[in-house]
Short mmCIF file of C-alpha atoms in Angstrom, two decimals:
data_model
loop_
_atom_site.label_atom_id
_atom_site.label_comp_id
_atom_site.label_asym_id
_atom_site.label_seq_id
_atom_site.Cartn_x
_atom_site.Cartn_y
_atom_site.Cartn_z
CA MET A 1028 -1.42 -107.40 1.37
CA TYR A 1029 -3.26 -105.77 -1.53
CA LEU A 1030 -6.89 -106.79 -2.13
CA PRO A 1031 -8.26 -105.91 -5.60
CA ASP A 1032 -11.81 -104.77 -6.23
CA LEU A 1033 -13.70 -108.05 -5.93
CA ASP A 1034 -16.96 -109.25 -4.54
CA ASP A 1035 -16.78 -109.13 -0.73
CA LYS A 1036 -17.28 -112.88 -0.34
CA ILE A 1037 -14.54 -113.66 -2.85
CA ARG A 1038 -12.23 -111.09 -1.27
CA LYS A 1039 -12.68 -112.56 2.20
CA TYR A 1040 -12.17 -116.09 0.91
CA GLU A 1041 -8.93 -115.18 -0.89
CA MET A 1042 -7.64 -113.16 2.05
CA PHE A 1043 -8.14 -115.90 4.63
CA LYS A 1044 -6.80 -118.51 2.22
CA ILE A 1045 -3.50 -116.60 2.12
CA LEU A 1046 -3.43 -115.90 5.86
CA SER A 1047 -3.98 -119.57 6.71
CA CYS A 1048 -0.51 -120.24 5.27
CA LEU A 1049 1.21 -117.61 7.46
CA PRO A 1050 0.73 -118.62 11.11
CA CYS A 1051 4.04 -117.02 12.19
CA LEU A 1052 3.31 -113.61 10.68
CA THR A 1053 3.84 -110.73 13.12
CA ARG A 1054 2.91 -107.73 10.93
CA LEU A 1055 -0.05 -107.40 8.57
CA ASP A 1056 -0.94 -104.43 6.32
CA ILE A 1057 -4.15 -104.80 4.32
CA GLU A 1058 -4.86 -102.34 1.53
CA ALA A 1059 -8.13 -102.98 -0.24
CA LYS A 1060 -9.28 -101.24 -3.41
CA LEU A 1061 -12.78 -100.09 -2.52
CA GLU A 1062 -15.38 -99.03 -5.03
CA ASP A 1063 -18.12 -99.73 -2.49
CA THR A 1064 -17.37 -97.88 0.77
CA ARG A 1065 -20.30 -99.33 2.69
CA PRO A 1066 -19.22 -101.00 5.94
CA ASN A 1067 -19.52 -104.63 4.86
CA TYR A 1068 -16.99 -106.03 7.32
CA THR A 1069 -17.71 -106.78 10.97
CA TRP A 1070 -15.69 -107.36 14.12
CA GLU A 1071 -15.73 -111.06 13.25
CA VAL A 1072 -13.26 -110.34 10.41
CA LEU A 1073 -10.73 -109.24 13.04
CA GLU A 1074 -11.48 -112.36 15.04
CA ASN A 1075 -10.69 -114.54 12.02
CA ILE A 1076 -7.49 -112.63 11.30
CA HIS A 1077 -6.23 -113.30 14.82
CA ALA A 1078 -7.33 -116.93 14.63
CA TYR A 1079 -5.10 -117.42 11.59
CA LEU A 1080 -2.28 -115.20 12.91
CA PRO A 1081 -1.85 -115.91 16.65
CA ARG A 1082 1.55 -114.15 16.77
CA LEU A 1083 0.38 -110.92 15.16
CA GLU A 1084 1.90 -107.80 16.72
CA TYR A 1085 1.04 -105.11 14.16
CA LEU A 1086 -2.23 -104.72 12.21
CA HIS A 1087 -3.09 -102.00 9.68
CA THR A 1088 -6.17 -102.23 7.47
CA ASN A 1089 -8.54 -100.01 5.49
CA LEU A 1090 -11.39 -102.52 5.39
CA PRO A 1091 -14.64 -100.61 6.08
CA LEU A 1092 -15.82 -101.97 9.42
CA ALA A 1093 -19.48 -101.81 10.44
CA ALA A 1094 -20.70 -100.62 13.82
CA ILE A 1095 -21.05 -103.17 16.60
CA THR A 1096 -24.70 -103.68 17.47
CA SER A 1097 -26.21 -104.26 20.88
CA ALA A 1098 -26.95 -107.85 19.86
CA ASP A 1099 -23.19 -108.49 19.44
CA ILE A 1100 -22.20 -107.29 22.91
CA LYS A 1101 -23.01 -110.55 24.72
CA THR A 1102 -20.93 -112.53 22.23
CA ILE A 1103 -18.04 -110.07 22.35
CA ASN A 1104 -17.96 -110.37 26.12
CA HIS A 1105 -16.36 -113.81 25.65
CA VAL A 1106 -13.73 -113.02 22.99
CA THR A 1107 -10.18 -114.35 23.35
CA PRO A 1108 -7.64 -111.56 23.89
CA ALA A 1109 -4.93 -111.05 21.27
CA LYS A 1110 -2.16 -110.59 23.80
CA ASN A 1111 0.67 -110.18 21.29
CA LEU A 1112 -0.82 -107.24 19.41
CA SER A 1113 0.78 -103.90 20.34
CA VAL A 1114 -0.09 -101.69 17.32
CA ILE A 1115 -3.46 -101.47 15.56
CA LYS A 1116 -4.33 -98.92 12.88
CA LEU A 1117 -7.81 -98.93 11.35
CA LEU A 1118 -8.46 -96.68 8.38
CA ASP A 1119 -12.09 -96.11 7.35
CA HIS A 1120 -13.38 -97.06 10.77
CA ASN A 1121 -15.85 -95.14 12.93
CA MET A 1122 -15.15 -95.50 16.65
CA ASP A 1123 -18.16 -95.91 18.93
CA LEU A 1124 -19.15 -97.40 22.27
CA GLY A 1125 -19.41 -100.95 20.93
CA TRP A 1126 -15.96 -100.84 19.36
CA LEU A 1127 -14.42 -99.32 22.49
CA PHE A 1128 -15.88 -102.23 24.45
CA TYR A 1129 -14.47 -104.75 21.96
CA PHE A 1130 -10.98 -103.24 21.96
CA SER A 1131 -10.87 -103.15 25.75
CA LEU A 1132 -11.36 -106.93 25.81
CA LYS A 1133 -9.42 -107.89 22.70
CA TYR A 1134 -6.20 -105.87 23.00
CA PRO A 1135 -5.03 -105.65 26.63
CA LYS A 1136 -1.39 -104.93 25.65
CA VAL A 1137 -1.91 -102.46 22.82
CA ARG A 1138 0.56 -99.53 22.84
CA VAL A 1139 -0.48 -97.60 19.71
CA PHE A 1140 -4.09 -97.32 18.57
CA GLU A 1141 -5.42 -95.42 15.55
CA SER A 1142 -8.97 -95.27 14.24
CA SER A 1143 -9.70 -92.82 11.42
CA MET A 1144 -12.97 -92.27 9.61
CA VAL A 1145 -12.70 -91.66 5.85
CA PHE A 1146 -16.28 -92.05 4.65
CA SER A 1147 -19.31 -91.21 6.78
CA LYS A 1148 -20.84 -94.26 8.40
CA ILE A 1149 -23.12 -92.65 10.92
CA ASN A 1150 -26.44 -94.29 11.73
CA ARG A 1151 -29.38 -91.95 11.58
CA ILE A 1152 -31.16 -93.90 14.30
CA GLU A 1153 -29.17 -94.42 17.49
CA ASP A 1154 -28.85 -98.06 18.57
CA SER A 1155 -29.86 -97.75 22.22
CA PRO A 1156 -28.49 -100.67 24.28
CA SER A 1157 -30.79 -102.34 26.77
CA GLU A 1158 -30.10 -102.14 30.51
CA GLU A 1159 -28.66 -105.66 30.38
CA VAL A 1160 -26.27 -104.74 27.58
CA MET A 1161 -25.24 -101.50 29.30
CA SER A 1162 -24.51 -103.42 32.51
CA ILE A 1163 -22.17 -105.71 30.54
CA ILE A 1164 -20.40 -102.69 29.00
CA MET A 1165 -20.03 -100.82 32.26
CA ALA A 1166 -18.66 -103.93 33.99
CA ALA A 1167 -15.64 -103.95 31.65
CA SER A 1168 -12.43 -102.45 33.02
CA PHE A 1169 -11.61 -100.27 29.96
CA GLN A 1170 -8.03 -100.21 31.18
CA PHE A 1171 -5.18 -100.07 28.68
CA PRO A 1172 -2.12 -100.01 30.95
CA HIS A 1173 0.38 -100.14 28.07
CA LEU A 1174 -1.36 -97.64 25.76
CA LYS A 1175 0.85 -94.65 24.90
CA SER A 1176 -0.51 -93.15 21.67
CA VAL A 1177 -4.12 -92.85 20.45
CA VAL A 1178 -5.57 -91.31 17.28
CA ILE A 1179 -9.37 -91.29 16.97
CA SER A 1180 -11.27 -89.50 14.22
CA HIS A 1181 -14.97 -90.34 14.21
CA GLU A 1182 -18.54 -89.20 13.83
CA ALA A 1183 -21.27 -89.46 16.44
CA VAL A 1184 -24.89 -88.56 17.04
CA VAL A 1185 -25.85 -86.51 20.07
CA GLY A 1186 -27.36 -88.98 22.51
CA SER A 1187 -27.01 -91.15 25.58
CA GLN A 1188 -24.68 -93.67 23.96
CA HIS A 1189 -22.13 -91.03 23.07
CA THR A 1190 -22.39 -89.61 26.60
CA VAL A 1191 -21.27 -92.96 27.97
CA PHE A 1192 -18.55 -93.14 25.32
CA TRP A 1193 -17.12 -89.80 26.50
CA LYS A 1194 -16.96 -90.95 30.10
CA LEU A 1195 -15.21 -94.21 29.20
CA LEU A 1196 -12.83 -92.48 26.80
CA HIS A 1197 -11.40 -90.46 29.66
CA GLN A 1198 -10.11 -93.65 31.23
CA LEU A 1199 -7.69 -93.98 28.30
CA THR A 1200 -5.72 -90.95 29.51
CA SER A 1201 -4.42 -92.76 32.58
CA SER A 1202 -1.33 -93.99 30.71
CA LEU A 1203 -1.35 -91.99 27.46
CA ARG A 1204 1.43 -89.73 26.26
CA SER A 1205 -0.20 -88.60 23.00
CA LEU A 1206 -3.89 -88.24 22.11
CA ASP A 1207 -5.38 -86.96 18.84
CA TYR A 1208 -9.16 -86.85 19.14
CA SER A 1209 -11.40 -85.54 16.36
CA LEU A 1210 -15.20 -85.64 16.50
CA ASP A 1211 -17.87 -84.61 14.00
CA LEU A 1212 -20.95 -84.17 16.15
CA ALA A 1213 -24.29 -84.56 14.36
CA SER A 1214 -27.93 -84.42 15.32
CA PHE A 1215 -30.86 -86.04 13.54
CA GLY A 1216 -34.51 -85.48 14.24
CA ASN A 1217 -34.93 -83.50 17.45
CA GLY A 1218 -31.41 -84.07 18.81
CA LEU A 1219 -30.29 -80.94 20.63
CA PHE A 1220 -27.40 -79.75 22.74
CA SER A 1221 -28.99 -81.10 25.91
CA GLY A 1222 -27.87 -84.59 24.94
CA PHE A 1223 -24.18 -83.65 24.90
CA PRO A 1224 -22.30 -83.76 28.21
CA ARG A 1225 -20.74 -80.34 28.72
CA GLU A 1226 -18.91 -81.48 31.82
CA SER A 1227 -17.29 -84.32 29.86
CA VAL A 1228 -15.11 -82.03 27.75
CA ARG A 1229 -12.48 -82.29 30.41
CA PHE A 1230 -9.11 -83.97 30.38
CA SER A 1231 -7.01 -84.72 33.44
CA SER A 1232 -3.86 -86.77 33.08
CA THR A 1233 -0.54 -87.17 34.82
CA THR A 1234 1.07 -88.75 31.73
CA LEU A 1235 -0.32 -86.89 28.70
CA GLU A 1236 2.34 -84.85 26.89
CA ARG A 1237 0.53 -84.04 23.65
CA LEU A 1238 -3.21 -83.43 23.10
CA SER A 1239 -5.16 -82.50 19.98
CA LEU A 1240 -8.88 -81.98 20.62
CA ILE A 1241 -11.08 -81.18 17.60
CA ILE A 1242 -14.88 -81.05 17.86
CA ASN A 1243 -16.97 -79.91 14.89
CA ALA A 1244 -20.65 -79.30 15.47
CA LYS A 1245 -23.45 -77.66 13.54
CA PRO A 1246 -25.03 -74.60 15.18
CA HIS A 1247 -28.30 -76.46 15.82
CA VAL A 1248 -26.48 -79.20 17.73
CA MET A 1249 -25.07 -77.07 20.50
CA SER A 1250 -24.53 -73.46 21.48
CA ILE A 1251 -21.60 -72.75 23.76
CA LEU A 1252 -19.18 -75.39 25.00
CA PRO A 1253 -16.83 -74.55 27.89
CA LEU A 1254 -13.54 -76.44 27.86
CA ASN A 1255 -12.55 -77.48 31.36
CA PHE A 1256 -9.03 -78.83 31.60
CA GLY A 1257 -8.17 -80.65 34.77
CA SER A 1258 -4.60 -81.11 35.91
CA CYS A 1259 -2.35 -82.09 32.99
CA SER A 1260 1.00 -81.53 34.64
CA ARG A 1261 3.09 -83.03 31.80
CA LEU A 1262 1.19 -81.60 28.82
CA VAL A 1263 3.63 -79.78 26.52
CA ASP A 1264 1.78 -79.45 23.18
CA LEU A 1265 -1.94 -78.59 23.00
CA THR A 1266 -4.25 -78.13 20.01
CA THR A 1267 -7.91 -77.24 20.51
CA GLU A 1268 -10.38 -76.68 17.68
CA VAL A 1269 -13.82 -76.74 19.24
CA SER A 1270 -16.84 -75.14 17.57
CA LYS A 1271 -18.26 -72.54 19.97
CA GLY A 1272 -15.63 -73.47 22.53
CA ILE A 1273 -14.75 -71.17 25.42
CA ILE A 1274 -11.28 -71.17 26.95
CA GLU A 1275 -10.32 -69.24 30.07
CA ILE A 1276 -6.63 -68.91 29.33
CA ASP A 1277 -5.55 -68.41 32.94
CA VAL A 1278 -7.33 -71.59 34.04
CA LEU A 1279 -5.68 -73.45 31.18
CA LEU A 1280 -2.21 -72.24 32.16
CA ASP A 1281 -2.80 -73.13 35.80
CA SER A 1282 -3.94 -76.64 34.83
CA CYS A 1283 -1.18 -77.28 32.26
CA THR A 1284 1.92 -76.02 34.00
CA SER A 1285 4.41 -77.57 31.52
CA LEU A 1286 2.72 -76.27 28.36
CA LYS A 1287 5.15 -74.96 25.73
CA SER A 1288 3.05 -74.72 22.57
CA ILE A 1289 -0.67 -74.04 22.08
CA HIS A 1290 -2.84 -73.89 18.96
CA MET A 1291 -6.43 -72.65 19.37
CA ARG A 1292 -9.09 -72.40 16.68
CA ASP A 1293 -12.82 -71.54 16.49
CA GLU A 1294 -13.05 -70.44 20.09
CA LEU A 1295 -13.75 -67.57 22.44
CA ILE A 1296 -10.64 -66.92 24.52
CA THR A 1297 -11.04 -64.92 27.67
CA LEU A 1298 -10.00 -64.65 31.33
CA SER A 1299 -11.68 -65.96 34.45
CA PRO A 1300 -12.71 -63.52 37.25
CA LYS A 1301 -9.72 -64.75 39.29
CA ALA A 1302 -7.13 -64.40 36.53
CA TYR A 1303 -4.84 -62.04 38.42
CA ALA A 1304 -5.10 -63.91 41.73
CA THR A 1305 -1.76 -65.55 40.96
CA SER A 1306 1.30 -64.28 39.11
CA THR A 1307 3.21 -67.56 38.89
CA PRO A 1308 5.40 -67.47 35.76
CA HIS A 1309 4.54 -69.93 33.00
CA GLY A 1310 6.90 -71.38 30.40
CA LEU A 1311 4.68 -71.04 27.30
CA GLN A 1312 6.86 -70.34 24.25
CA LYS A 1313 4.60 -70.55 21.19
CA MET A 1314 0.95 -69.55 20.61
CA GLU A 1315 -1.19 -69.77 17.47
CA ILE A 1316 -4.80 -68.59 17.36
CA ILE A 1317 -7.05 -68.98 14.31
CA ASN A 1318 -10.64 -67.91 13.58
CA SER A 1319 -11.35 -66.92 17.18
CA LYS A 1320 -12.36 -63.99 19.32
CA VAL A 1321 -9.83 -62.95 21.95
CA ASP A 1322 -10.45 -60.35 24.63
CA SER A 1323 -7.76 -57.66 24.49
CA HIS A 1324 -6.82 -58.20 28.15
CA VAL A 1325 -5.83 -61.78 27.34
CA PHE A 1326 -2.69 -60.55 25.59
CA ASN A 1327 -1.77 -58.32 28.53
CA PHE A 1328 -2.18 -61.28 30.86
CA ILE A 1329 -0.18 -63.67 28.67
CA SER A 1330 2.71 -61.22 28.55
CA LEU A 1331 2.67 -61.01 32.34
CA ARG A 1332 2.52 -64.77 32.95
CA CYS A 1333 4.39 -66.17 29.93
CA ARG A 1334 7.65 -64.26 29.75
CA GLN A 1335 9.32 -66.94 27.62
CA LEU A 1336 6.78 -66.48 24.81
CA ARG A 1337 8.74 -65.99 21.58
CA GLU A 1338 6.33 -66.91 18.77
CA MET A 1339 2.77 -65.68 18.20
CA ALA A 1340 0.61 -66.12 15.10
CA LEU A 1341 -2.92 -64.70 14.84
CA CYS A 1342 -5.10 -65.49 11.83
CA SER A 1343 -8.72 -64.32 11.39
CA VAL A 1344 -8.84 -63.15 14.98
CA ARG A 1345 -11.18 -60.54 16.42
CA VAL A 1346 -9.94 -58.50 19.37
CA PRO A 1347 -12.56 -56.43 21.23
CA GLY A 1348 -11.49 -53.87 23.79
CA SER A 1349 -11.95 -50.39 25.17
CA ILE A 1350 -10.26 -47.23 23.95
CA SER A 1351 -9.10 -44.37 26.13
CA GLN A 1352 -11.44 -41.39 26.03
CA GLU A 1353 -8.44 -39.07 26.30
CA THR A 1354 -6.09 -40.64 23.74
CA GLY A 1355 -8.28 -42.81 21.47
CA ASN A 1356 -5.90 -45.72 22.10
CA MET A 1357 -6.63 -49.39 22.69
CA CYS A 1358 -3.32 -50.58 24.13
CA ILE A 1359 -2.36 -54.27 23.89
CA ASP A 1360 0.46 -54.22 26.42
CA MET A 1361 2.88 -57.11 25.89
CA SER A 1362 5.86 -55.34 27.43
CA TYR A 1363 7.26 -58.55 28.88
CA THR A 1364 7.28 -60.28 25.50
CA HIS A 1365 10.31 -60.35 23.21
CA PHE A 1366 9.14 -61.68 19.85
CA GLU A 1367 11.28 -63.75 17.55
CA VAL A 1368 8.26 -64.55 15.35
CA LEU A 1369 5.08 -62.45 15.02
CA LYS A 1370 2.45 -63.00 12.34
CA LEU A 1371 -0.79 -61.02 12.13
CA HIS A 1372 -3.17 -62.05 9.36
CA ASP A 1373 -6.70 -60.69 9.17
CA VAL A 1374 -6.62 -59.49 12.78
CA THR A 1375 -9.45 -57.08 13.52
CA PHE A 1376 -9.40 -54.76 16.52
CA TYR A 1377 -12.67 -53.10 17.46
CA TRP A 1378 -13.89 -51.07 20.37
CA LEU A 1379 -17.00 -51.86 22.36
CA SER A 1380 -19.73 -49.26 22.19
CA GLY A 1381 -22.94 -49.48 24.16
CA GLU A 1382 -24.90 -51.26 21.40
CA LEU A 1383 -22.06 -53.66 20.62
CA GLU A 1384 -21.59 -54.73 24.24
CA ALA A 1385 -25.19 -55.95 24.15
CA VAL A 1386 -24.35 -58.51 21.48
CA ASN A 1387 -20.70 -59.14 22.34
CA ASP A 1388 -21.36 -62.23 24.47
CA ARG A 1389 -24.03 -63.76 22.30
CA ASP A 1390 -23.66 -66.85 20.13
CA ASP A 1391 -21.33 -65.91 17.26
CA GLY A 1392 -22.68 -68.51 14.82
CA ASP A 1393 -24.80 -66.02 12.90
CA ASP A 1394 -21.91 -63.58 12.66
CA GLN A 1395 -19.63 -66.29 11.35
CA ASN A 1396 -22.11 -67.34 8.66
CA GLN A 1397 -22.58 -63.73 7.70
CA GLU A 1398 -18.82 -63.28 7.60
CA GLU A 1399 -18.42 -66.17 5.18
CA SER A 1400 -21.16 -64.80 2.95
CA SER A 1401 -19.82 -61.27 3.11
CA SER A 1402 -16.25 -62.36 2.45
CA GLY A 1403 -17.38 -64.33 -0.57
CA SER A 1404 -19.18 -61.38 -2.09
CA SER A 1405 -16.34 -59.02 -1.27
CA ASN A 1406 -13.72 -61.18 -2.85
CA GLY A 1407 -15.79 -61.65 -5.92
CA ASN A 1408 -16.07 -57.90 -6.50
CA SER A 1409 -12.61 -56.78 -5.53
CA GLY A 1410 -11.10 -56.94 -9.00
CA ASP A 1411 -13.16 -54.05 -10.43
CA SER A 1412 -13.37 -50.77 -8.57
CA ASN A 1413 -16.68 -49.98 -10.26
CA SER A 1414 -18.25 -53.17 -8.94
CA ASN A 1415 -17.23 -52.72 -5.30
CA THR A 1416 -20.16 -52.29 -2.96
CA ILE A 1417 -19.93 -49.31 -0.62
CA ILE A 1418 -22.22 -49.63 2.38
CA ASP A 1419 -23.85 -46.49 3.66
CA ILE A 1420 -24.60 -46.75 7.38
CA SER A 1421 -25.64 -43.11 7.83
CA GLY A 1422 -28.96 -43.81 9.41
CA GLY A 1423 -29.63 -46.75 7.07
CA ASP A 1424 -29.63 -50.49 7.56
CA ARG A 1425 -26.53 -51.54 9.51
CA SER A 1426 -27.41 -55.22 9.37
CA ILE A 1427 -25.34 -55.59 6.18
CA LEU A 1428 -22.24 -55.10 8.33
CA ARG A 1429 -21.49 -57.45 11.16
CA PRO A 1430 -21.89 -55.59 14.47
CA TYR A 1431 -18.18 -55.29 15.23
CA GLU A 1432 -17.37 -53.97 11.73
CA ILE A 1433 -19.13 -50.71 12.57
CA TYR A 1434 -16.48 -50.09 15.25
CA THR A 1435 -13.35 -51.59 13.69
CA ILE A 1436 -10.01 -49.93 14.35
CA ASN A 1437 -8.01 -49.87 11.13
CA LEU A 1438 -5.06 -47.84 12.38
CA ILE A 1439 -2.41 -49.91 14.19
CA ALA A 1440 0.74 -48.87 16.01
CA ILE A 1441 3.45 -51.45 16.80
CA GLU A 1442 6.03 -50.28 19.28
CA ARG A 1443 8.94 -51.80 21.14
CA LEU A 1444 10.59 -50.82 24.38
CA ASN A 1445 14.03 -52.33 23.76
CA SER A 1446 16.39 -52.27 20.79
CA VAL A 1447 17.84 -55.74 21.43
CA LEU A 1448 16.31 -59.16 22.02
CA ARG A 1449 16.35 -60.02 25.71
CA PRO A 1450 17.73 -63.50 26.62
CA ARG A 1451 15.04 -65.94 27.73
CA HIS A 1452 16.33 -66.34 31.27
CA LEU A 1453 16.14 -62.61 32.11
CA GLY A 1454 13.09 -60.90 33.51
CA ALA A 1455 11.45 -57.80 32.05
CA PRO A 1456 13.09 -54.46 32.96
CA LYS A 1457 9.89 -52.63 33.93
CA PRO A 1458 6.69 -53.31 35.90
CA LEU A 1459 3.61 -54.09 33.84
CA ILE A 1460 0.48 -51.96 34.07
CA HIS A 1461 -2.64 -54.15 33.82
CA ASP A 1462 -5.22 -51.65 32.54
CA GLY A 1463 -3.98 -51.75 28.94
CA GLN A 1464 -3.47 -47.98 28.55
CA ASP A 1465 -0.47 -45.77 27.83
CA HIS A 1466 1.37 -44.63 30.97
CA GLY A 1467 4.22 -42.66 29.46
CA VAL A 1468 6.63 -45.56 29.02
CA SER A 1469 9.86 -45.02 27.10
CA ILE A 1470 9.45 -46.27 23.52
CA ASP A 1471 12.44 -47.30 21.42
CA LYS A 1472 10.67 -47.34 18.04
CA ARG A 1473 7.06 -47.05 16.92
CA ALA A 1474 5.63 -47.95 13.50
CA TRP A 1475 2.18 -46.97 12.22
CA PHE A 1476 0.09 -49.14 9.88
CA HIS A 1477 -3.27 -48.74 8.20
CA HIS A 1478 -5.61 -51.42 6.85
CA TYR A 1479 -7.48 -50.43 3.72
CA TRP A 1480 -9.69 -51.86 1.00
CA GLY A 1481 -7.37 -53.31 -1.65
CA ASN A 1482 -9.80 -53.40 -4.56
CA THR A 1483 -7.15 -54.43 -7.10
CA ASN A 1484 -6.51 -57.85 -5.57
CA LYS A 1485 -9.30 -60.42 -5.64
CA ASP A 1486 -7.62 -62.68 -3.09
CA ARG A 1487 -6.71 -59.95 -0.61
CA PRO A 1488 -9.33 -57.20 -0.35
CA ARG A 1489 -7.84 -56.23 3.02
CA GLN A 1490 -4.32 -54.80 2.67
CA VAL A 1491 -1.89 -52.88 4.84
CA TRP A 1492 0.61 -50.06 4.37
CA MET A 1493 3.12 -48.35 6.66
CA LEU A 1494 2.59 -44.65 7.23
CA GLY A 1495 5.40 -42.29 6.27
CA LYS A 1496 6.66 -39.31 8.26
CA PRO A 1497 4.03 -36.80 7.02
CA GLN A 1498 1.17 -39.22 7.79
CA VAL A 1499 2.63 -40.06 11.22
CA LYS A 1500 2.86 -36.35 12.06
CA HIS A 1501 -0.79 -35.88 11.08
CA VAL A 1502 -1.84 -38.89 13.20
CA GLN A 1503 0.06 -37.67 16.25
CA ASP A 1504 -1.42 -34.19 15.98
CA TYR A 1505 -4.91 -35.61 15.61
CA PHE A 1506 -4.80 -37.84 18.68
CA GLU A 1507 -3.39 -35.11 20.87
CA SER A 1508 -6.90 -33.60 20.81
CA PHE A 1509 -8.91 -36.80 20.42
CA GLN A 1510 -12.46 -36.89 21.81
CA THR A 1511 -14.64 -39.99 21.76
CA SER A 1512 -17.83 -37.94 21.49
CA SER A 1513 -16.80 -36.49 18.15
CA ALA A 1514 -15.69 -39.93 17.01
CA ASN A 1515 -19.15 -41.37 17.69
CA ASP A 1516 -20.77 -38.57 15.71
CA TYR A 1517 -18.50 -39.25 12.76
CA LEU A 1518 -19.01 -43.01 12.86
CA SER A 1519 -22.72 -42.63 12.22
CA ASN A 1520 -22.18 -40.73 8.95
CA GLU A 1521 -19.54 -42.57 6.98
CA ASN A 1522 -19.50 -45.04 4.10
CA ARG A 1523 -17.74 -48.40 4.38
CA TYR A 1524 -16.85 -51.34 2.20
CA PRO A 1525 -18.25 -54.72 3.30
CA VAL A 1526 -15.37 -55.49 5.67
CA GLY A 1527 -15.45 -52.09 7.37
CA LEU A 1528 -12.59 -50.55 5.36
CA VAL A 1529 -11.99 -47.48 3.22
CA VAL A 1530 -9.76 -47.16 0.16
CA LYS A 1531 -6.21 -46.06 0.85
CA ARG A 1532 -6.57 -42.44 -0.24
CA PHE A 1533 -9.33 -41.91 2.34
CA TRP A 1534 -7.29 -43.31 5.24
CA LYS A 1535 -7.94 -40.21 7.37
CA ARG A 1536 -11.58 -41.29 7.68
CA ASP A 1537 -10.38 -43.98 10.06
CA LEU A 1538 -8.85 -41.57 12.55
CA PRO A 1539 -12.08 -40.96 14.54
CA ARG A 1540 -12.20 -44.72 15.23
CA GLY A 1541 -9.04 -44.46 17.30
CA TYR A 1542 -6.04 -46.74 17.03
CA ALA A 1543 -4.77 -49.98 18.51
CA THR A 1544 -1.26 -50.27 19.93
CA LEU A 1545 0.66 -53.54 20.19
CA ARG A 1546 3.46 -52.82 22.64
CA CYS A 1547 6.28 -55.36 22.81
CA GLY A 1548 9.41 -55.65 24.87
CA TYR A 1549 11.21 -56.37 21.59
CA ILE A 1550 10.24 -57.06 18.02
CA GLY A 1551 12.42 -57.30 14.92
CA ARG A 1552 10.90 -58.80 11.79
CA TYR A 1553 7.19 -59.52 11.54
CA ASP A 1554 4.42 -60.20 9.06
CA ILE A 1555 1.12 -58.33 8.70
CA ASP A 1556 -1.39 -59.72 6.20
CA GLY A 1557 1.34 -61.25 4.06
CA THR A 1558 3.56 -58.16 4.01
CA HIS A 1559 6.95 -58.42 5.72
CA PHE A 1560 8.32 -55.59 7.87
CA ASP A 1561 11.57 -55.06 9.75
CA HIS A 1562 11.37 -52.80 12.78
CA ASP A 1563 15.10 -52.04 12.56
CA VAL A 1564 15.14 -51.18 8.85
CA ASP A 1565 11.66 -49.88 7.95
CA VAL A 1566 11.12 -47.68 11.02
CA LEU A 1567 13.19 -44.50 11.07
#
């Protein structure tokens, strides 16, 4: 049913006039042309639809629905269930506690539920229910025994009402197979993080197979948000995009034993203190990480636990770690991993000095804002070599660079141990060393790469090239006599572009910073910053 742009009263009258002639209708799609996106429709519109269409099984509408007020709760408590409805999809609807209460009473047999917010409808003043109203809400069962798929995209204010909403939402997972949950968390007035239930960001389900959890929050709303996954024994596909989120990857793997694919964004990914207490193999096959910070030991651990991992994509990822004082090497040991797909885009390795360790665990919000500002200015100047800004940190103001950029490692070695791809069912041929350093393993092929300032490309100021034989010989000779003390002295007297790079012809200036090694059981073709390489063809 298409509703043209009319006055709301006329539109409602015409809509119900048509529906009154269709009592046997089982599916209804309402598409309204909306010039005015204000929520001028209430829950009573749904009541009237079901009154006219008692056999309705499928409902899809984009009518902008208003929030349910505390005054409506007592009336809603006596609604007649629409027992035939199994699918409901509401576009331009903001899910909240009142609506969750209404749906729990109205649709006991719903199988598929979707609620997506298109235009912001958030109230700047939270409607705080009275104790009587809250007792009515809490007395409801909130059980959806037939519910299999849920999509919720909404906006909420930090406060007590949303705290209750979180707790009740978890009851939906008792029968769900798929859940897509997206939240824009806002704060007005003096709303702070203290009003958001940290412990509630936890999902435990024996039925859930697919979960997408996206939480966007402004820096002033909350600081750091640990993600605590309970037992999700059937979860296969997981997406998490949580502002300031922290994931302990070993805890996640232990909780989600059937996980095959994981996508993580905007998070700090690390290991718990008990990460190596168990070595139970895990069947993870695909991993994508975007705009996050990942401790270097996480990759070593994943290779040990997840020997079926075949695909890994890293985009805008920072990898802090320690370099060997003897060799200058930060070794990312993924010897158990045989890659079919490997993509590295804007991946920054950096080593932790004394001053950087002091800020490594702090809130990264300021760094991220600075990164966006710096990236914008860098991109804008990259087309003209005369307009590029070189930053002198020789005793001057280092605040222009983000802390980790002072210690970035721009020289990367990718090496493989085997010349053929190992079948998935076979184990790795060698024991794995957990300290992330070189222990004289036999290398099949090693390729060297260098990231440099590409000042001729406005869209890609950071570019990569593969070192040839003469450059490789120079690198190998240099690191045979590497000393971290001399490297520190050199770091304090060099010039850098805004993203911590040098132009290509000065690549040797990056040698004192050491190098990062990504060691793989096998790797064939891969992508680094948009450039394709073939380990069998390009590496001699």
